[in-house]
Amino acid sequence: MKGSIAILAATAAMANAAAAPAPVAANKASSSSSGSLQAVEVRGNAFFAGDNRFYIRGVDYQPGGSSKAADPIADVDGCKRDIEEFKKLGINTVRVYTVDNTANHDECMSALADAGIYLALDVNTPKYSINRADPAASYNPTYLQSIFATIDAFANYDNTLLFFSGNEVINADNNTNCAPYIKAVTRDMRQYIGSRGYRKVPVGYSAADVESNGFEMAQYMNCGTDDQRSDFYAFNDYSWCSPSSFEKSGWDQKVKKYGDYSIPLFLSEFGCITNTRDFGEVASLYSDDMTSVYSGGLVYEYSEEGHGFGLVKISGGQVTEKDDFDALSKALSGTKAPQGDGGYKSSGQASECPSTSDTWEVIDFTGTDLPAMPDGAEKYMSQGAGAGPGLKGDGSQNAGGESTGTATAGSGTVTATGKAKPSGSKGAASSVHMGEMSYAPFVMTGLVAMFSLFGAALL
């Protein structure tokens, strides 16, 4: 009987092991849920917080400017000081262009959430970004590790509204060859978010105000398979210079042009300074004229950095409000969001990929072809990015290990990673990530064998 009991005990233990789920890699994120705001998600061509349409009403926020490369979300005193100004403006979003992915952001993110403010975050830094002069070399594992670490640092905050995969990388007709790399980074970020088990924080691109190829870039970021398409598209627009109007500015024609666009669209920068700013465009942006296509925008910029766009001046830690601050505050307070869903489209089709032209010189990767994820970056999908380099790292643009081929359409899902053929040919190949190995088949085989032995012993 002792032998029979031992067999039964082993059988029970193995049965429990078979029933237990396979282990899953835990998210390694330094951030925690900010809790007091509802997370925003994409539905059709709009953003929603729960059942309510969400319109971005915000400012671009980078005290010190891009050249300083400082992290305003890690500066608790400065953050709390500026939140008081944000409340006066009546905004619900700030865009930050640079953060330190080694810093702690809990206190500022919590304070922003308590004030009803979301964060639209650029994941790149001056040292870790796509180089428009050599996009292929700068798309490498060192770069991806940095931006994935930034995702780790912010994905768990409920008031992280979205991630920008790039900002104004294409700023002329002769550097549209960067487009496939921008789109590949967007794909990789979305795949990383899914593979690490985070909520689906929207990922998209912020385009420059380039009339000759801006619409082509919008089409490009929304064409192809679902894993290749952006969650949203944004562009910087300074075409409304007061005094102006919906028609005079040409915004009416842009609404028509983007009328069938099937993902959320918004202005990542606006606020022309050619004349005195009265922010008359705010009334149009949040009116029925535009809300079926646009989801709001961000005024450039909060603090004066020597270019004349600032709403406030910061000196010695003290904030002085400029006339533009009062003008924007009045414009926002006098403009409420439309009732209901604003005429959004709940569904739509992917765009057609643009054809090659004098203003769209995408030659190395045509149609839906994209660079494969660099081999050295694939491990981050299952292992996580680990500690980021912060703002003091050596940089990534010439770190080596660039992509060597073309990815298969569909390889950017959370169960697959785009991988080039060993030959480096333009032919596509896909390397499917296996999930955690399940031991259930082996356990069940053992169970069958043990039950057979047990039955034989009783004969």
CSV table of C-alpha atoms in Angstrom, one decimal, residues 62-250:
chain,number,residue,atom,x,y,z
A,62,GLN,CA,9.4,71.5,-22.0
A,63,PRO,CA,10.8,74.2,-19.7
A,64,GLY,CA,14.4,75.0,-20.8
A,65,GLY,CA,13.7,74.0,-24.4
A,66,SER,CA,14.8,70.9,-26.4
A,67,SER,CA,18.5,71.9,-26.2
A,68,LYS,CA,18.6,71.6,-22.4
A,69,ALA,CA,17.3,68.0,-22.5
A,70,ALA,CA,15.8,68.2,-19.0
A,71,ASP,CA,12.9,66.1,-17.6
A,72,PRO,CA,10.1,68.3,-16.3
A,73,ILE,CA,8.2,65.3,-15.0
A,74,ALA,CA,11.1,64.5,-12.6
A,75,ASP,CA,11.3,68.1,-11.4
A,76,VAL,CA,8.6,67.8,-8.7
A,77,ASP,CA,8.8,71.5,-7.5
A,78,GLY,CA,8.7,72.8,-11.1
A,79,CYS,CA,5.9,70.4,-12.0
A,80,LYS,CA,3.7,71.4,-9.0
A,81,ARG,CA,4.4,75.1,-9.7
A,82,ASP,CA,3.3,74.8,-13.3
A,83,ILE,CA,0.2,72.7,-12.6
A,84,GLU,CA,-1.3,75.7,-10.9
A,85,GLU,CA,-0.9,77.6,-14.2
A,86,PHE,CA,-2.3,74.6,-16.1
A,87,LYS,CA,-5.4,74.8,-13.9
A,88,LYS,CA,-5.8,78.5,-14.8
A,89,LEU,CA,-5.6,77.7,-18.5
A,90,GLY,CA,-8.2,74.9,-18.1
A,91,ILE,CA,-6.3,72.3,-20.0
A,92,ASN,CA,-6.4,68.5,-19.8
A,93,THR,CA,-3.2,67.5,-21.5
A,94,VAL,CA,0.5,68.4,-21.6
A,95,ARG,CA,3.0,67.2,-24.1
A,96,VAL,CA,6.6,66.5,-22.9
A,97,TYR,CA,9.3,66.1,-25.5
A,98,THR,CA,12.1,64.6,-23.3
A,99,VAL,CA,12.2,62.6,-20.1
A,100,ASP,CA,14.8,60.7,-18.1
A,101,ASN,CA,13.8,57.0,-18.2
A,102,THR,CA,15.9,56.3,-15.0
A,103,ALA,CA,14.1,58.9,-12.9
A,104,ASN,CA,11.1,58.5,-10.7
A,105,HIS,CA,8.0,60.3,-11.9
A,106,ASP,CA,5.4,59.1,-9.4
A,107,GLU,CA,4.9,62.4,-7.6
A,108,CYS,CA,4.4,64.7,-10.6
A,109,MET,CA,2.3,62.1,-12.5
A,110,SER,CA,0.0,61.8,-9.5
A,111,ALA,CA,-0.2,65.6,-9.1
A,112,LEU,CA,-1.1,65.9,-12.8
A,113,ALA,CA,-3.8,63.3,-12.4
A,114,ASP,CA,-5.2,65.0,-9.4
A,115,ALA,CA,-5.5,68.1,-11.6
A,116,GLY,CA,-7.3,66.2,-14.3
A,117,ILE,CA,-4.3,66.3,-16.7
A,118,TYR,CA,-3.0,63.6,-19.0
A,119,LEU,CA,0.5,63.2,-20.5
A,120,ALA,CA,1.3,62.9,-24.2
A,121,LEU,CA,4.9,61.7,-24.2
A,122,ASP,CA,7.7,61.6,-26.8
A,123,VAL,CA,9.8,58.6,-26.1
A,124,ASN,CA,12.9,59.9,-27.9
A,125,THR,CA,15.7,62.0,-26.5
A,126,PRO,CA,18.4,64.0,-28.4
A,127,LYS,CA,20.9,61.1,-28.0
A,128,TYR,CA,18.4,58.3,-28.6
A,129,SER,CA,16.4,59.0,-31.7
A,130,ILE,CA,16.2,58.3,-35.4
A,131,ASN,CA,18.7,60.3,-37.3
A,132,ARG,CA,17.1,61.7,-40.5
A,133,ALA,CA,20.6,61.9,-42.1
A,134,ASP,CA,21.1,58.1,-41.6
A,135,PRO,CA,17.9,56.5,-40.5
A,136,ALA,CA,19.1,52.9,-41.2
A,137,ALA,CA,22.1,53.1,-38.9
A,138,SER,CA,20.1,54.8,-36.1
A,139,TYR,CA,17.4,52.1,-36.1
A,140,ASN,CA,19.3,49.7,-33.8
A,141,PRO,CA,18.9,47.6,-30.6
A,142,THR,CA,20.5,50.3,-28.4
A,143,TYR,CA,18.0,52.8,-29.6
A,144,LEU,CA,15.0,50.5,-29.1
A,145,GLN,CA,16.2,49.5,-25.6
A,146,SER,CA,16.0,53.1,-24.6
A,147,ILE,CA,12.6,53.8,-25.9
A,148,PHE,CA,11.2,50.5,-24.5
A,149,ALA,CA,12.7,51.5,-21.1
A,150,THR,CA,10.7,54.8,-21.4
A,151,ILE,CA,7.6,52.8,-22.1
A,152,ASP,CA,8.3,50.7,-19.0
A,153,ALA,CA,8.6,53.9,-16.9
A,154,PHE,CA,5.3,55.4,-18.0
A,155,ALA,CA,2.9,52.7,-19.2
A,156,ASN,CA,1.4,51.9,-15.8
A,157,TYR,CA,0.2,55.5,-15.2
A,158,ASP,CA,-3.5,55.8,-16.0
A,159,ASN,CA,-2.9,59.4,-17.1
A,160,THR,CA,-0.3,58.5,-19.7
A,161,LEU,CA,-2.5,59.4,-22.7
A,162,LEU,CA,-0.2,58.4,-25.6
A,163,PHE,CA,3.3,57.9,-26.8
A,164,PHE,CA,4.9,59.7,-29.8
A,165,SER,CA,7.2,57.5,-31.7
A,166,GLY,CA,8.9,60.4,-33.4
A,167,ASN,CA,8.6,64.2,-33.9
A,168,GLU,CA,9.2,66.0,-37.2
A,169,VAL,CA,11.8,63.5,-38.4
A,170,ILE,CA,10.7,64.2,-41.9
A,171,ASN,CA,10.9,68.0,-42.4
A,172,ALA,CA,11.4,68.3,-46.2
A,173,ASP,CA,10.8,66.5,-49.5
A,174,ASN,CA,14.3,65.0,-49.6
A,175,ASN,CA,14.2,63.0,-46.3
A,176,THR,CA,11.0,61.0,-46.7
A,177,ASN,CA,13.2,57.9,-46.9
A,178,CYS,CA,13.0,58.1,-43.1
A,179,ALA,CA,9.3,57.1,-43.2
A,180,PRO,CA,9.8,53.3,-43.1
A,181,TYR,CA,12.0,53.6,-40.0
A,182,ILE,CA,9.5,55.8,-38.2
A,183,LYS,CA,6.7,53.3,-39.0
A,184,ALA,CA,8.9,50.4,-37.9
A,185,VAL,CA,9.6,52.1,-34.6
A,186,THR,CA,5.8,52.7,-34.1
A,187,ARG,CA,5.2,49.0,-34.9
A,188,ASP,CA,7.9,47.9,-32.4
A,189,MET,CA,6.5,50.1,-29.7
A,190,ARG,CA,3.0,48.8,-30.1
A,191,GLN,CA,4.3,45.2,-30.1
A,192,TYR,CA,6.4,45.8,-27.0
A,193,ILE,CA,3.4,47.2,-25.1
A,194,GLY,CA,1.3,44.2,-26.0
A,195,SER,CA,4.1,41.7,-25.4
A,196,ARG,CA,4.8,43.1,-21.9
A,197,GLY,CA,1.1,43.0,-21.0
A,198,TYR,CA,0.5,46.7,-20.6
A,199,ARG,CA,-2.8,48.3,-21.3
A,200,LYS,CA,-3.0,49.5,-24.9
A,201,VAL,CA,-1.4,53.0,-24.6
A,202,PRO,CA,-1.9,54.6,-28.1
A,203,VAL,CA,1.3,55.0,-30.2
A,204,GLY,CA,1.6,57.4,-33.1
A,205,TYR,CA,3.7,60.0,-34.9
A,206,SER,CA,3.9,63.8,-34.7
A,207,ALA,CA,4.6,65.2,-38.2
A,208,ALA,CA,6.1,68.5,-39.2
A,209,ASP,CA,4.1,71.2,-40.9
A,210,VAL,CA,5.2,70.2,-44.4
A,211,GLU,CA,2.3,70.8,-46.9
A,212,SER,CA,4.0,68.9,-49.8
A,213,ASN,CA,4.0,65.5,-48.1
A,214,GLY,CA,2.1,65.8,-44.9
A,215,PHE,CA,-1.0,64.0,-46.2
A,216,GLU,CA,1.2,61.2,-47.8
A,217,MET,CA,2.8,60.6,-44.4
A,218,ALA,CA,-0.7,60.4,-42.8
A,219,GLN,CA,-1.7,57.8,-45.3
A,220,TYR,CA,1.5,55.9,-44.9
A,221,MET,CA,1.1,55.7,-41.1
A,222,ASN,CA,-2.4,54.2,-41.6
A,223,CYS,CA,-1.8,51.8,-44.4
A,224,GLY,CA,-0.9,48.1,-44.3
A,225,THR,CA,-1.8,45.4,-41.9
A,226,ASP,CA,-3.2,46.2,-38.4
A,227,ASP,CA,0.2,45.6,-36.7
A,228,GLN,CA,1.8,48.1,-39.1
A,229,ARG,CA,-0.7,50.9,-38.6
A,230,SER,CA,-0.5,53.7,-36.0
A,231,ASP,CA,-3.1,54.1,-33.3
A,232,PHE,CA,-3.3,57.8,-34.1
A,233,TYR,CA,-1.7,60.5,-36.3
A,234,ALA,CA,-0.8,64.1,-35.3
A,235,PHE,CA,0.7,67.0,-37.1
A,236,ASN,CA,2.0,70.5,-36.3
A,237,ASP,CA,0.0,73.2,-38.0
A,238,TYR,CA,0.7,76.9,-37.9
A,239,SER,CA,-1.5,77.9,-40.8
A,240,TRP,CA,-4.1,79.8,-38.8
A,241,CYS,CA,-2.5,83.2,-38.2
A,242,SER,CA,-4.9,85.7,-36.5
A,243,PRO,CA,-7.0,87.4,-37.7
A,244,SER,CA,-8.3,84.4,-39.7
A,245,SER,CA,-11.2,82.0,-40.0
A,246,PHE,CA,-12.0,78.4,-40.7
A,247,GLU,CA,-12.1,79.1,-44.4
A,248,LYS,CA,-9.3,81.7,-44.7
A,249,SER,CA,-6.9,79.4,-42.8
A,250,GLY,CA,-7.6,76.5,-45.1
